[in-house]
Structure formats: structure tokens, C-alpha cells
Short mmCIF file of C-alpha atoms and ligand atoms in Angstrom, two decimals:
data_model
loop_
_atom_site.label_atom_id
_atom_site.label_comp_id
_atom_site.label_asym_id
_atom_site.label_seq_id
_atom_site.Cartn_x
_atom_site.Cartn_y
_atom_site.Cartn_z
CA UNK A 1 99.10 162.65 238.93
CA UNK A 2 100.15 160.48 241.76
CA UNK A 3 98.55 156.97 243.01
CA UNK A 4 96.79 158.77 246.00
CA UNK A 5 94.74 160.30 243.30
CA UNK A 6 92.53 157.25 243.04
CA UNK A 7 91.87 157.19 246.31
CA UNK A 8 92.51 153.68 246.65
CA UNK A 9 92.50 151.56 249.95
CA UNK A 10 95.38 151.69 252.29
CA UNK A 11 96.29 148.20 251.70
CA UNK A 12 96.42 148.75 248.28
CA UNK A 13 98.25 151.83 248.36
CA UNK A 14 101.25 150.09 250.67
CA UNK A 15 100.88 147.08 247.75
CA UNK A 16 102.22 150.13 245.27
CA UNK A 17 104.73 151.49 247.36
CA UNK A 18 106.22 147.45 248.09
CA UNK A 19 106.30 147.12 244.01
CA UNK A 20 108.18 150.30 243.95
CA UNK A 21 105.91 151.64 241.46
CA UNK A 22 106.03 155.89 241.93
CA UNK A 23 103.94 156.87 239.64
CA UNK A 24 100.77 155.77 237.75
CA UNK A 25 101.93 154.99 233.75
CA UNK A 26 99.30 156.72 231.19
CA UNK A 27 97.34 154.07 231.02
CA UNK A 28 97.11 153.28 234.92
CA UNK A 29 95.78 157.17 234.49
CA UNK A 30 93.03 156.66 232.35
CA UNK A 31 92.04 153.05 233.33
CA UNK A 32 92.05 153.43 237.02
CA UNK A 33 89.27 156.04 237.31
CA UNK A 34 87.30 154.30 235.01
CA UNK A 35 87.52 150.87 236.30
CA UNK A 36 86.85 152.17 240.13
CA UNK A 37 83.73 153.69 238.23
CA UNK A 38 81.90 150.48 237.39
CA UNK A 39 82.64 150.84 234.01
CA UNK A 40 83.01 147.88 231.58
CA UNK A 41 86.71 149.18 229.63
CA UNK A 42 88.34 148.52 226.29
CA UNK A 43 92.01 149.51 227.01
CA UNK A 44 93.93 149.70 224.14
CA UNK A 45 98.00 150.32 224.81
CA UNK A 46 101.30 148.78 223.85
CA UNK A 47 102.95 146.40 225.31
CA UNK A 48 105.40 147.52 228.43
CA UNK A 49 102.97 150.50 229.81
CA UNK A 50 101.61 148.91 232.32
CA UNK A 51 98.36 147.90 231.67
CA UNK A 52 98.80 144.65 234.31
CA UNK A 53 98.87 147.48 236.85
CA UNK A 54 95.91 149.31 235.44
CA UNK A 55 93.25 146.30 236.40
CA UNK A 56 94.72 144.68 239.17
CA UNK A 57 94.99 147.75 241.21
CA UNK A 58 91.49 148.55 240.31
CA UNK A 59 90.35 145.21 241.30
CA UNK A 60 91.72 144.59 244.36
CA UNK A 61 90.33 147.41 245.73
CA UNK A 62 86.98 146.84 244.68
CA UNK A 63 87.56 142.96 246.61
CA UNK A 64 88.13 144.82 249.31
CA UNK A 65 84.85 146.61 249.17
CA UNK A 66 83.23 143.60 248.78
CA UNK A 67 81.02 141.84 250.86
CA UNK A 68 80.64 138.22 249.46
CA UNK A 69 81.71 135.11 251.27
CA UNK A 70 84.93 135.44 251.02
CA UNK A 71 85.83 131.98 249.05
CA UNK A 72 83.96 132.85 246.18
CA UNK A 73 84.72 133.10 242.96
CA UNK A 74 84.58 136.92 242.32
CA UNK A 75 87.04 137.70 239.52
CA UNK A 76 88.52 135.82 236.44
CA UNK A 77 91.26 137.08 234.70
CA UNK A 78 92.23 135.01 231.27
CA UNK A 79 95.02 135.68 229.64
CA UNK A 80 96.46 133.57 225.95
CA UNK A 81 99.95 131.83 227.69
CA UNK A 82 100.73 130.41 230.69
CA UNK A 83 103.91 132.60 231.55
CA UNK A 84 101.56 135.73 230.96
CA UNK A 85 99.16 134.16 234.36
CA UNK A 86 101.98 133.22 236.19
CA UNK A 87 103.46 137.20 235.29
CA UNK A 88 99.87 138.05 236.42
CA UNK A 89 99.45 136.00 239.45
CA UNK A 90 103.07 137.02 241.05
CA UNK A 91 101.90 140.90 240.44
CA UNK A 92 98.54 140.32 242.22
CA UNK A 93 100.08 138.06 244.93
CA UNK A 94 102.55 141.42 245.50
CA UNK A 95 100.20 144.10 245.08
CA UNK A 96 97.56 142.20 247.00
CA UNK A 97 100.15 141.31 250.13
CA UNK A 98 98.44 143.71 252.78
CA UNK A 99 94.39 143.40 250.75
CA UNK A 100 95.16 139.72 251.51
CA UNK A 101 92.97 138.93 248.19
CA UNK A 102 93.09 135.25 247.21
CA UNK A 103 93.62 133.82 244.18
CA UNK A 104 94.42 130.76 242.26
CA UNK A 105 95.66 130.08 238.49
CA UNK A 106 94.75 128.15 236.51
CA UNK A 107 97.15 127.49 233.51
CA UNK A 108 98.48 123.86 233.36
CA UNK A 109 100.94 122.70 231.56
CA UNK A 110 102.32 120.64 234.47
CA UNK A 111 101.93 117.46 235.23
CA UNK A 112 98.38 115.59 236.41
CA UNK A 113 99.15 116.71 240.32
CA UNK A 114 98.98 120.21 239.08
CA UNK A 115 95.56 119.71 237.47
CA UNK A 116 93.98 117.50 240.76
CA UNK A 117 96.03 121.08 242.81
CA UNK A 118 94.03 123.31 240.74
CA UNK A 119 90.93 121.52 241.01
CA UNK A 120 91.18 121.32 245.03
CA UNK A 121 91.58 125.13 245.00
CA UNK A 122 88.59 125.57 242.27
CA UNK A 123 86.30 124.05 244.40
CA UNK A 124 87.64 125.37 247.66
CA UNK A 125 87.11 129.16 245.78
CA UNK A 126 89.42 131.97 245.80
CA UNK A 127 88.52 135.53 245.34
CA UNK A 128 90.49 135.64 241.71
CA UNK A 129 91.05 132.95 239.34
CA UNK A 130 94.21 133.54 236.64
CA UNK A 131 93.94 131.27 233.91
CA UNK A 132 94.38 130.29 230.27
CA UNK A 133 90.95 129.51 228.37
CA UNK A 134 92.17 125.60 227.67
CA UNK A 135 93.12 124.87 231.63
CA UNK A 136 89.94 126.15 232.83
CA UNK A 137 87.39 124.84 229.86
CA UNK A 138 88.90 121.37 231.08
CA UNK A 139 88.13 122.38 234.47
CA UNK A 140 84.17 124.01 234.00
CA UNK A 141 83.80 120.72 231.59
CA UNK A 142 84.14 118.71 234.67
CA UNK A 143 81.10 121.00 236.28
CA UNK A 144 82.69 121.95 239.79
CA UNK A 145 83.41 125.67 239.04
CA UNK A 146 80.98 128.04 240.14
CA UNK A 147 81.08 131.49 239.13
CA UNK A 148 77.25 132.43 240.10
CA UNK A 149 79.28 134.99 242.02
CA UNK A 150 81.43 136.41 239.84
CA UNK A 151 81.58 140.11 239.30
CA UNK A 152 84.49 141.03 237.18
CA UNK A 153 86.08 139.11 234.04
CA UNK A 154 89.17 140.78 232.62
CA UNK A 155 90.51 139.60 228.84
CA UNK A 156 94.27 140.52 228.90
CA UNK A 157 96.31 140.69 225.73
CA UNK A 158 93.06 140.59 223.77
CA UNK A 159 94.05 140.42 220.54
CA UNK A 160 97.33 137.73 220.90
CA UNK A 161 94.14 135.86 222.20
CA UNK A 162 92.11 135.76 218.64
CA UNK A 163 95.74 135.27 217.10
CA UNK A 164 96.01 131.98 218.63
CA UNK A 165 92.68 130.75 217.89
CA UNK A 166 90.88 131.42 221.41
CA UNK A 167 87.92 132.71 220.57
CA UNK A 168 85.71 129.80 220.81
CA UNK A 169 86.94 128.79 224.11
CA UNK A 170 86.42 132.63 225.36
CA UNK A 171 82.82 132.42 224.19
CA UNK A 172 82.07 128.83 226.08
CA UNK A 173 84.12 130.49 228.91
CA UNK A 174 81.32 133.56 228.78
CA UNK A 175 78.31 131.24 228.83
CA UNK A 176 79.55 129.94 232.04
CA UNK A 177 79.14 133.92 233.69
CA UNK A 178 76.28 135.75 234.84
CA UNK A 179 75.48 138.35 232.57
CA UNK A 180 75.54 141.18 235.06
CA UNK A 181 79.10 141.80 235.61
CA UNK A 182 82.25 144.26 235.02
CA UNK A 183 83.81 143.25 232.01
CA UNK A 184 87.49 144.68 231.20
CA UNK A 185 89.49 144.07 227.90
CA UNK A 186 92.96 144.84 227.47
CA UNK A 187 94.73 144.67 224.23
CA UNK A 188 97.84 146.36 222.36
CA UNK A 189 96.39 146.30 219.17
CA UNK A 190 92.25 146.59 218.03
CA UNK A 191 92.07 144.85 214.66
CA UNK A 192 88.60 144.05 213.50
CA UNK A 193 88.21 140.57 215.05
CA UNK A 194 88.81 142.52 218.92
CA UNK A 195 85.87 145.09 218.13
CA UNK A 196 83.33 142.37 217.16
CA UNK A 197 84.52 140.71 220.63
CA UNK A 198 83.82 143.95 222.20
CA UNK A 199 80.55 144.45 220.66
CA UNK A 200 79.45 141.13 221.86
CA UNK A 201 80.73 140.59 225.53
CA UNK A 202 80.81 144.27 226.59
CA UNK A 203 77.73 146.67 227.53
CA UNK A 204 78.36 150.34 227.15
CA UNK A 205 82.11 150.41 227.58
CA UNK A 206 84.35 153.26 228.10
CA UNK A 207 87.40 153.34 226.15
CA UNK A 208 90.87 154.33 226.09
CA UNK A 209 93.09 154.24 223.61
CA UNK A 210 96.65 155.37 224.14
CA UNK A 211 98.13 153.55 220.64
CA UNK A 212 96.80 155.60 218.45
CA UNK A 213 95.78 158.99 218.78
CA UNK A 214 92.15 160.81 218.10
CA UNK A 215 91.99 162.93 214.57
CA UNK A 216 92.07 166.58 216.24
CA UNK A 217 89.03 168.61 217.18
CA UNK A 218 88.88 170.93 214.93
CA UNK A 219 88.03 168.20 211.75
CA UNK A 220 84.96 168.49 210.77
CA UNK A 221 84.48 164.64 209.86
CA UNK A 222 81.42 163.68 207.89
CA UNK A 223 80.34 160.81 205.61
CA UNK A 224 78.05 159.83 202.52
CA UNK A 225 76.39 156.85 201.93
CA UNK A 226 76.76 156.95 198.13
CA UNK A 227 77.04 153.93 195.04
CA UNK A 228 80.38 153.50 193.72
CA UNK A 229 78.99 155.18 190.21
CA UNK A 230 77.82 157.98 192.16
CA UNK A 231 81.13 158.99 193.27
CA UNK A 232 82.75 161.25 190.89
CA UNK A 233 79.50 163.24 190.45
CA UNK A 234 80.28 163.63 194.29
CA UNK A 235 83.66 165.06 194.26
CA UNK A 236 82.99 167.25 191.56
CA UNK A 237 79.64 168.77 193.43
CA UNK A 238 82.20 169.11 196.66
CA UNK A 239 85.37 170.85 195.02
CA UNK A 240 83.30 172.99 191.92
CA UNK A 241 83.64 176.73 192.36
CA UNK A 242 84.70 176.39 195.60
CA UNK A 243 88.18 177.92 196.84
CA UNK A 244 89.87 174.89 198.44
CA UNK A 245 93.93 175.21 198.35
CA UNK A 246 94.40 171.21 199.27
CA UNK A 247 92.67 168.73 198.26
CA UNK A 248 93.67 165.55 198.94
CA UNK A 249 92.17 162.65 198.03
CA UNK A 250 92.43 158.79 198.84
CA UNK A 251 91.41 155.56 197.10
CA UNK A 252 91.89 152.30 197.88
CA UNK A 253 92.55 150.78 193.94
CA UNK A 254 94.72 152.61 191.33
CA UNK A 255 91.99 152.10 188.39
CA UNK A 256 90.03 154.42 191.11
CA UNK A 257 92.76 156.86 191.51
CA UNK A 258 93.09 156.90 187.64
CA UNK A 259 89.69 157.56 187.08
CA UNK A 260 89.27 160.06 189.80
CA UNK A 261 92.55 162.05 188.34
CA UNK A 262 91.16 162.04 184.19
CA UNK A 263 87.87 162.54 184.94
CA UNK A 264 88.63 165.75 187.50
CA UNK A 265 91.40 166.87 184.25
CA UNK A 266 88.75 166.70 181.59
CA UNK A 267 86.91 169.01 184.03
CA UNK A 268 90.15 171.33 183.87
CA UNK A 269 90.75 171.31 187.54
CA UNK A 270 94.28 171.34 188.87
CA UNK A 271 95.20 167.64 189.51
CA UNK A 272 97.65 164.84 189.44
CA UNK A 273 97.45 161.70 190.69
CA UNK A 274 100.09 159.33 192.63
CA UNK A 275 100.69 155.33 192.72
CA UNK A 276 102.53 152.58 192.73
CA UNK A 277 103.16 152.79 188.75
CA UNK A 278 104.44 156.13 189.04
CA UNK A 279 108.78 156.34 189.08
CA UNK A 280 109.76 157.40 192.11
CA UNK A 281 111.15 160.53 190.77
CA UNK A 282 107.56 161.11 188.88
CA UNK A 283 106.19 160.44 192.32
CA UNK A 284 108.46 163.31 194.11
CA UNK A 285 107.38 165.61 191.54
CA UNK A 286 104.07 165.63 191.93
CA UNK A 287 104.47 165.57 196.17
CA UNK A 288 106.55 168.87 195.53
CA UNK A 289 103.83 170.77 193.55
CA UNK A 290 101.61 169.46 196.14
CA UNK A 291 103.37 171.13 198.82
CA UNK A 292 104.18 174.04 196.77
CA UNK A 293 100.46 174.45 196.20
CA UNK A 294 101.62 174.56 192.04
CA UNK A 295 99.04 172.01 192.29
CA UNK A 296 95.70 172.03 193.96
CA UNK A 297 94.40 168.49 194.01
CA UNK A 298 95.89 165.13 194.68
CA UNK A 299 94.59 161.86 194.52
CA UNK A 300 96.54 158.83 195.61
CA UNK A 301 96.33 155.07 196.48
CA UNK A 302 96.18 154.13 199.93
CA UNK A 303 99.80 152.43 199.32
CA UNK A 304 101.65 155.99 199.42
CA UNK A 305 98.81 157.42 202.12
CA UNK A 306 101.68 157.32 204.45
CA UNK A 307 104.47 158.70 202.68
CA UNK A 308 102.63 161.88 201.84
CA UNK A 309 103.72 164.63 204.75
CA UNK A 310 101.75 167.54 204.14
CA UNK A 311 99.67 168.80 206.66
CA UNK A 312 97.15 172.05 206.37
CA UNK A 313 94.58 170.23 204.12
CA UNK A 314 91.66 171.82 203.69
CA UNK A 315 90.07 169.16 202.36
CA UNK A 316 90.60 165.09 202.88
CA UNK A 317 87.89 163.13 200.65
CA UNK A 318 88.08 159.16 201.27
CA UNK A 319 86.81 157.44 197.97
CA UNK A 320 86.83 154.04 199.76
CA UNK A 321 86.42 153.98 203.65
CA UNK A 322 90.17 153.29 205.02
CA UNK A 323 90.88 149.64 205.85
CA UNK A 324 91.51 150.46 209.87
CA UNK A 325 90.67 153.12 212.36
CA UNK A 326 94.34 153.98 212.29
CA UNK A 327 94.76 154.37 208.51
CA UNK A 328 91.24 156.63 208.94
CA UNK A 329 92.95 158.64 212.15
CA UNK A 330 95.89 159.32 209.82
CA UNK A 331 94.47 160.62 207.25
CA UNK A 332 91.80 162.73 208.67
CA UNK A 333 94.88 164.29 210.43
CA UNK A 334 96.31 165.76 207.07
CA UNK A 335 93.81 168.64 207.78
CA UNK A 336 93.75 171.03 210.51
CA UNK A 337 97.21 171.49 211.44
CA UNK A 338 97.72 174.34 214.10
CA UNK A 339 94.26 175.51 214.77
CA UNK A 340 93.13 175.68 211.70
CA UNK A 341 89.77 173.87 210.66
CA UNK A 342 89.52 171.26 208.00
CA UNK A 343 87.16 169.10 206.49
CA UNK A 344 87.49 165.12 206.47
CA UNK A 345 84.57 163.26 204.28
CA UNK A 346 84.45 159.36 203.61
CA UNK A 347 82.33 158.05 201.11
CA UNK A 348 81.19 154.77 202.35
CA UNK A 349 79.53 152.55 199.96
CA UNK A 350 76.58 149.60 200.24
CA UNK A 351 79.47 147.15 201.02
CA UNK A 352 81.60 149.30 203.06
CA UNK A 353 79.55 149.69 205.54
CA UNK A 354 80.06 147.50 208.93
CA UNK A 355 84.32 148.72 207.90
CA UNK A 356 83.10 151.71 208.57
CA UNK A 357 81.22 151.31 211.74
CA UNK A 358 84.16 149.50 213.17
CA UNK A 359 86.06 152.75 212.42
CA UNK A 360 83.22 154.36 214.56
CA UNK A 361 83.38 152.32 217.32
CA UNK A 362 87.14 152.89 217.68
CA UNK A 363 86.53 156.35 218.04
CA UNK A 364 83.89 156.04 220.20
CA UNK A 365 81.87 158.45 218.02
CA UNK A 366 79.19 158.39 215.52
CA UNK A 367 80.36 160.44 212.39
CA UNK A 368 77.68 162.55 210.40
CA UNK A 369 75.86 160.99 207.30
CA UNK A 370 75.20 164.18 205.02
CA UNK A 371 72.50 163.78 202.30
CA UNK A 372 74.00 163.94 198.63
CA UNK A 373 72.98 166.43 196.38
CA UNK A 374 70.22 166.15 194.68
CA UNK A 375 71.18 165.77 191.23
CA UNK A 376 72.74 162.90 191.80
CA UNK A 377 69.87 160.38 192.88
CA UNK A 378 69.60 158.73 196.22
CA UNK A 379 72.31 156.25 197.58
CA UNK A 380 72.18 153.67 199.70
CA UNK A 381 69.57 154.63 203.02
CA UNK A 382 70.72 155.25 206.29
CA UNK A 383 68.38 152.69 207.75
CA UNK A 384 70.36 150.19 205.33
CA UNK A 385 73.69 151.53 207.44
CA UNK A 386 72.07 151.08 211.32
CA UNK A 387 71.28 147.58 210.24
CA UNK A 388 74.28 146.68 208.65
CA UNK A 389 77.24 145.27 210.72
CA UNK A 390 75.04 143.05 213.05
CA UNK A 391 78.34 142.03 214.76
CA UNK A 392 76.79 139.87 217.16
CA UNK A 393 74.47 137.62 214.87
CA UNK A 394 77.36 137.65 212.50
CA UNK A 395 80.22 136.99 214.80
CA UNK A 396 78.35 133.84 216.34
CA UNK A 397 77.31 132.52 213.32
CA UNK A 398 80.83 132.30 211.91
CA UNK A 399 82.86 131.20 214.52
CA UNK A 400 81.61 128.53 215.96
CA UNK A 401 82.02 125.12 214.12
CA UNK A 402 85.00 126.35 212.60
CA UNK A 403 87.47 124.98 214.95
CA UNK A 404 89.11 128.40 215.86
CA UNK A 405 90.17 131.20 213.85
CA UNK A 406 94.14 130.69 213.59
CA UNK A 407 94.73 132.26 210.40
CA UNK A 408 93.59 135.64 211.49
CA UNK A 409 94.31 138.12 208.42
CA UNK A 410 93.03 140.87 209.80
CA UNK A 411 96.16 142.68 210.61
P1 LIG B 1 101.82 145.59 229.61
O1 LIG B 1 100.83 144.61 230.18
O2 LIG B 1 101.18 146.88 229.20
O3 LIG B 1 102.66 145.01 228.52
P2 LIG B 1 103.08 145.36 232.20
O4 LIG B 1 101.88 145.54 233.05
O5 LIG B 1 103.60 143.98 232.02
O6 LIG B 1 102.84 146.01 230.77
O7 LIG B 1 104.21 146.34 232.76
C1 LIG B 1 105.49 146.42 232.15
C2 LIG B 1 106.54 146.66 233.22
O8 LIG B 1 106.40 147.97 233.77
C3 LIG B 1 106.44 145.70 234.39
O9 LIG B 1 107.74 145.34 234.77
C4 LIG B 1 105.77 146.52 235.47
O10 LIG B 1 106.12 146.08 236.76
C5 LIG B 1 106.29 147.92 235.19
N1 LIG B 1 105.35 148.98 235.60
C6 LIG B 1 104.05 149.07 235.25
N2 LIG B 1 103.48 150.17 235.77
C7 LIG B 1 104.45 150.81 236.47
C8 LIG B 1 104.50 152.02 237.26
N3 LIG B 1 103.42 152.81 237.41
N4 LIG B 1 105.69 152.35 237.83
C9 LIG B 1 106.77 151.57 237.66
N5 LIG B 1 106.80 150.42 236.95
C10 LIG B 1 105.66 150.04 236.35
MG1 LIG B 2 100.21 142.84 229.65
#
């Protein structure tokens, strides 16, 4: 793929070849289309690819395109640190030399000439404001900001963002926006706080995700809504007379992987377990009749999830839902190596729930709810599951008033 792919405006295409960029990075690949499409984007890559790149290009040539007075406030990009808007700024000034696109930013730091400089060019208007959310909360405080044009707000470096305890400020920031507009996020990581951000300030939004990849087509990924006591009743209904060479199972506590691995013995199946208590020659062992297919079933603590390195699983049963997308990704790709088919089932109980439509979310996907057997009662309903994880009501409710969210364990 080249850059004339995008069909972009001249003046945008000579920006590219005077930044001596060649070729568009992955992420410029998948972005680009999307943001030229009118699509509100959650961009998820690490740091270095180019995701700068990815909306400026976009933008500019949409500015172009665009027939508003031309000192209006169109865009706003906000990024966490001052060097990152000046790092913006200088690429937009470059790639916008022939668009002729104006812009301002907005990050302070300076001295109180830079803040009367900034102000002057706020209410003059500029086509694209760069700022940090402090700078330009002081700013809109002082009520001479308009943005009742504004048509695209980008959130760069997302998640350093909720690290240092920005959220708040975004939020006042979004009440300051009209509603209809493009809304772009960029991050290098998605932990939990970033999708309830997404859920809230974003409508319908494309994704891509280039830092972790998609579990492979041929899973068959499914889910139960079941009680914790219901559980073992469960496994034993999936694996009973059925011929199923792997099996592996995870759980997120070793009393659970204990349990799981005496009460599946008592049944005589073929199992052992593996954990943290286990020697580390104990734990070998058991990982080589595993592979050796000596032993059919394994059932092990989310601790060694990562250590374990054999693929062609027929089966992957989650006892608790996996603590991130990426842990879930992982683990669903045990199975289906090589064309082959597998199966990937999470049991997701009454608490688990909004955990496990974050996992969702990140895959962009809604994974199938099977009904349990019969015999062993009715779990938790599905309407219970659509309700649960009301992000929004949830997400307002507990972050404002609490003066930022610095410690941010989420990671
Ligand atoms: P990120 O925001 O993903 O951390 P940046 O946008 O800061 O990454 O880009 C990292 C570096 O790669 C910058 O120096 C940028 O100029 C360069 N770069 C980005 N895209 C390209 C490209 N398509 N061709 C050449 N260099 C690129
Ligand atoms: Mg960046």
C-alpha cells in the first residue's frame, strides 16, 4: 500500500513527501481509510508506529474539504504533556505546509505572556487547537473559546491520559463540544478505565487494534452465564463421554484449580492440575504429559496461563472470565492451531459480568451465551447481563468529586 491509496489531497500528499515519509506504517493503513470515512476510531498501537501520522493526515484533508469560515475552531487535539503538543503541532505545521491549515496550541507552561499569546489566538480562531486538558480548562473557564463549530476532537495517548489523573478535565473539556462530531482516540494500551471512556464519548466506533492480535477464526468462542456452585456440574456435562484430546482449563484462584482437579479425579478422568505451590520440577512434569497427551486434562491458575506453550487444544474452558482482553485473546488462542477448529468457553458469573463485556468490546464482537443444561438449574439471566456494565451511569457517578483518578490499578 502506498499513500496515493487514500486518495488524499494534493497538498497533503506533497506534506508526506516534504516529511520524507514513503510509506504508510500499519496503523496509518488501517486508520486512514477509516478516519476519511466519517468514522469515530479507537486506535489502539504502540508507541513509535506512527499513529501521529494516522490522524493528522486524515484531518487535514478533511479541513481542506471544509467549508466553514475559515478562523473557526474546527478540530481539537488533546494530548497528556506539553512536549507531546509541541511534537504534535511541529508535525501538523509540516504536513500541513502546502493545506495551509491553521492551528494554535495550547499547552502552557511558560510564562503569563504565553497564556495572554494563547488567548489572542483562541479568540482570533484557528482551524486546529493542540492542547493539554489543564491549559485549555483555564482558557474555556475564562468563557472566550468557542467550539460551536467544531467537528473533530482527537484524544492522543489515551491511556497515559487516565494515568495522570485527566479524566475529569477531559469530561468538562467534552461538555464544552457539540455532540455531533468525529471523535478519534488513540492509545498504546486499552486497560479498563480507556473502554469506559470509549463507551461514553464515542458513538459507534470502528476499531483497530494492532497491539494485540484477534483469537483466530476458526474458535468457536462461546459463554455461560452460570453461579459459581454451578460450575463443576458444568465442566463435567461439557467433557463426559466426549472424545476431547486437550483440555485445558483456567481459573483465576488455586482453591478453584484444586477443586476443579479432585473433583474431575474422583470422577476418574485424566487430570492434573498446575500452580504456584507446585515445585517447579512437579510443574514440568505435568506440562510434559500435557504435551505428550499422557494426560488429557489440565487445569491451571491464571499465574502459569502464560508459561504453558501448547497449542492444538481442543478445548479451552475459562472458570473465571480472564482479567483483560489480552489474557482472554491468549488463551482462546491455545486452540485451533493450523486450521484446525477449537472450542473456547468462558463461564462468566453474576459478578463477572461488565469484565466480560469489556472483553467484548475489545473485540468488537458479541460472544454467544449458550443455555446450561438442564439438570443443572438456571443461572444468572441474560437480561441480568445486557443491563449489567452501565458504563456510562457508572463511570460518571464515580469520577467526578473524586479529584482525579491518579492511582489507576488497572494495569
Ligand atoms: P506514535 O504516536 O505511535 O508513538 P509517532 O507518530 O510519534 O508514533 O511516530 C514515530 C516516529 O515515526 C516519528 O518520528 C514519525 O515521524 C515516524 N513515522 C511515522 N509514520 C511514518 C511513515 N509512514 N514513514 C516514515 N516515518 C514515519
Ligand atoms: Mg503518539
Amino acid at each position: 500500500m502506498t499513500f496515493n491509496d487514500f486518495n488524499l489531497a494534493d497538498p497533503v500528499m506533497e506534506g508526506i513527501e516534504a516529511m520524507g515519509y514513503e510509506k504508510p506504517s500499519p496503523i496509518q493503513e488501517a486508520a486512514i481509510p477509516i478516519i476519511l470515512g466519517g468514522h469515530d476510531l479507537i486506535a489502539c498501537a504502540q508507541t513509535g508506529t506512527g499513529k501521529t501520522a494516522a490522524f493528522l493526515l486524515p484531518l487535514i484533508h478533511r479541513l481542506l474539504g471544509d467549508h466553514e469560515a475559515d478562523d473557526s475552531i474546527q478540530a481539537l487535539v488533546i494530548a497528556p504533556t506539553r512536549e507531546l503538543a509541541i511534537q504534535i503541532d511541529q508535525q501538523l505545521e509540516g504536513f500541513s505546509y502546502f493545506a495551509n491549515t491553521s492551528s494554535i496550541a495550547v499547552y502552557g507552561g511558560g510564562t503569563g505572556a504565553g497564556f495572554d499569546q494563547e488567548k489572542k489566538a483562541l479568540q482570533r480562531g484557528a482551524q486546529v487547537i493542540v492542547a493539554t486538558p489543564g491549559r485549555l480548562i483555564s482558557h474555556l473557564n475564562l468563557g472566550y473559546v468557542d467550539f460551536s463549530n467544531l467537528k473533530y476532537l482527537i484524544l492522543d495517548e489515551a491511556d497515559r491520559m487516565l494515568d495522570m489523573g485527566f479524566l475529569p478535565d477531559i469530561l468538562k473539556i467534552l461538555s464544552h463540544l457539540p455532540v455531533k462530531r468525529q471523535t478519534l482516540l488513540f492509545s498504546a494500551t486499552m486497560p479498563e478505565g480507556i473502554r469506559r471512556l470509549t463507551d461514553r464519548i464515542l458513538i459507534a466506533p470502528k476499531q483497530v487494534n494492532l497491539a494485540v492480535s484477534k483469537p483466530a477464526e476458526n474458535v468457536l468462542q462461546a459463554a455461560y452465564l452460570v453461579y459459581d456452585q454451578q460450575k463443576i456440574a458444568l465442566i463435567e456435562s461439557l467433557i463426559e463421554g466426549k472424545d476431547l484430546p486437550l483440555v485445558l482449563i483456567f481459573a483465576s484462584t488455586k482453591a478453584g484449580v484444586k477443586e476443579v482437579e479432585s473433583i474431575l479425579k474422583r470422577k476418574k478422568f485424566n487430570v492434573s492440575a498446575i500452580h504456584s505451590d507446585l515445585e517447579q520440577e512437579q510443574r514440568s512434569d505435568v506440562m510434559n504429559r500435557f504435551r505428550s497427551r499422557e494426560l488429557q486434562i489440565l487445569v491451571a491458575t491464571d499465574i502459569v496461563s502464560r508459561g504453558i506453550d501448547v497449542d492444538d487444544i481442543s478445548l479451552v474452558i475459562n472458570y473465571n472470565v480472564p482479567g483483560d482482553a489480552e489474557d482472554y485473546v491468549h488463551r482462546v488462542g491455545r486452540t485451533a492451531r493450523a486450521e484446525k477448529s477449537g472450542v473456547a468457553l468462558t463461564f462468566i458469573n453474576e459478578k463477572e459480568m461488565g469484565k466480560f463485556k469489556r472483553i467484548e468490546a475489545f473485540l468488537g464482537s458479541t460472544i454467544r451465551k449458550l443455555l446450561l443444561p438442564v439438570h443443572i438449574g438456571e443461572g444468572p439471566s441474560i437480561e441480568s447481563y445486557e443491563r449489567s456494565g452501565n458504563f456510562r451511569k457508572n463511570f460518571i457517578g464515580n469520577s467526578r468529586g473524586k479529584g482525579g483518578q491518579r492511582r489507576n490499578n488497572n494495569r
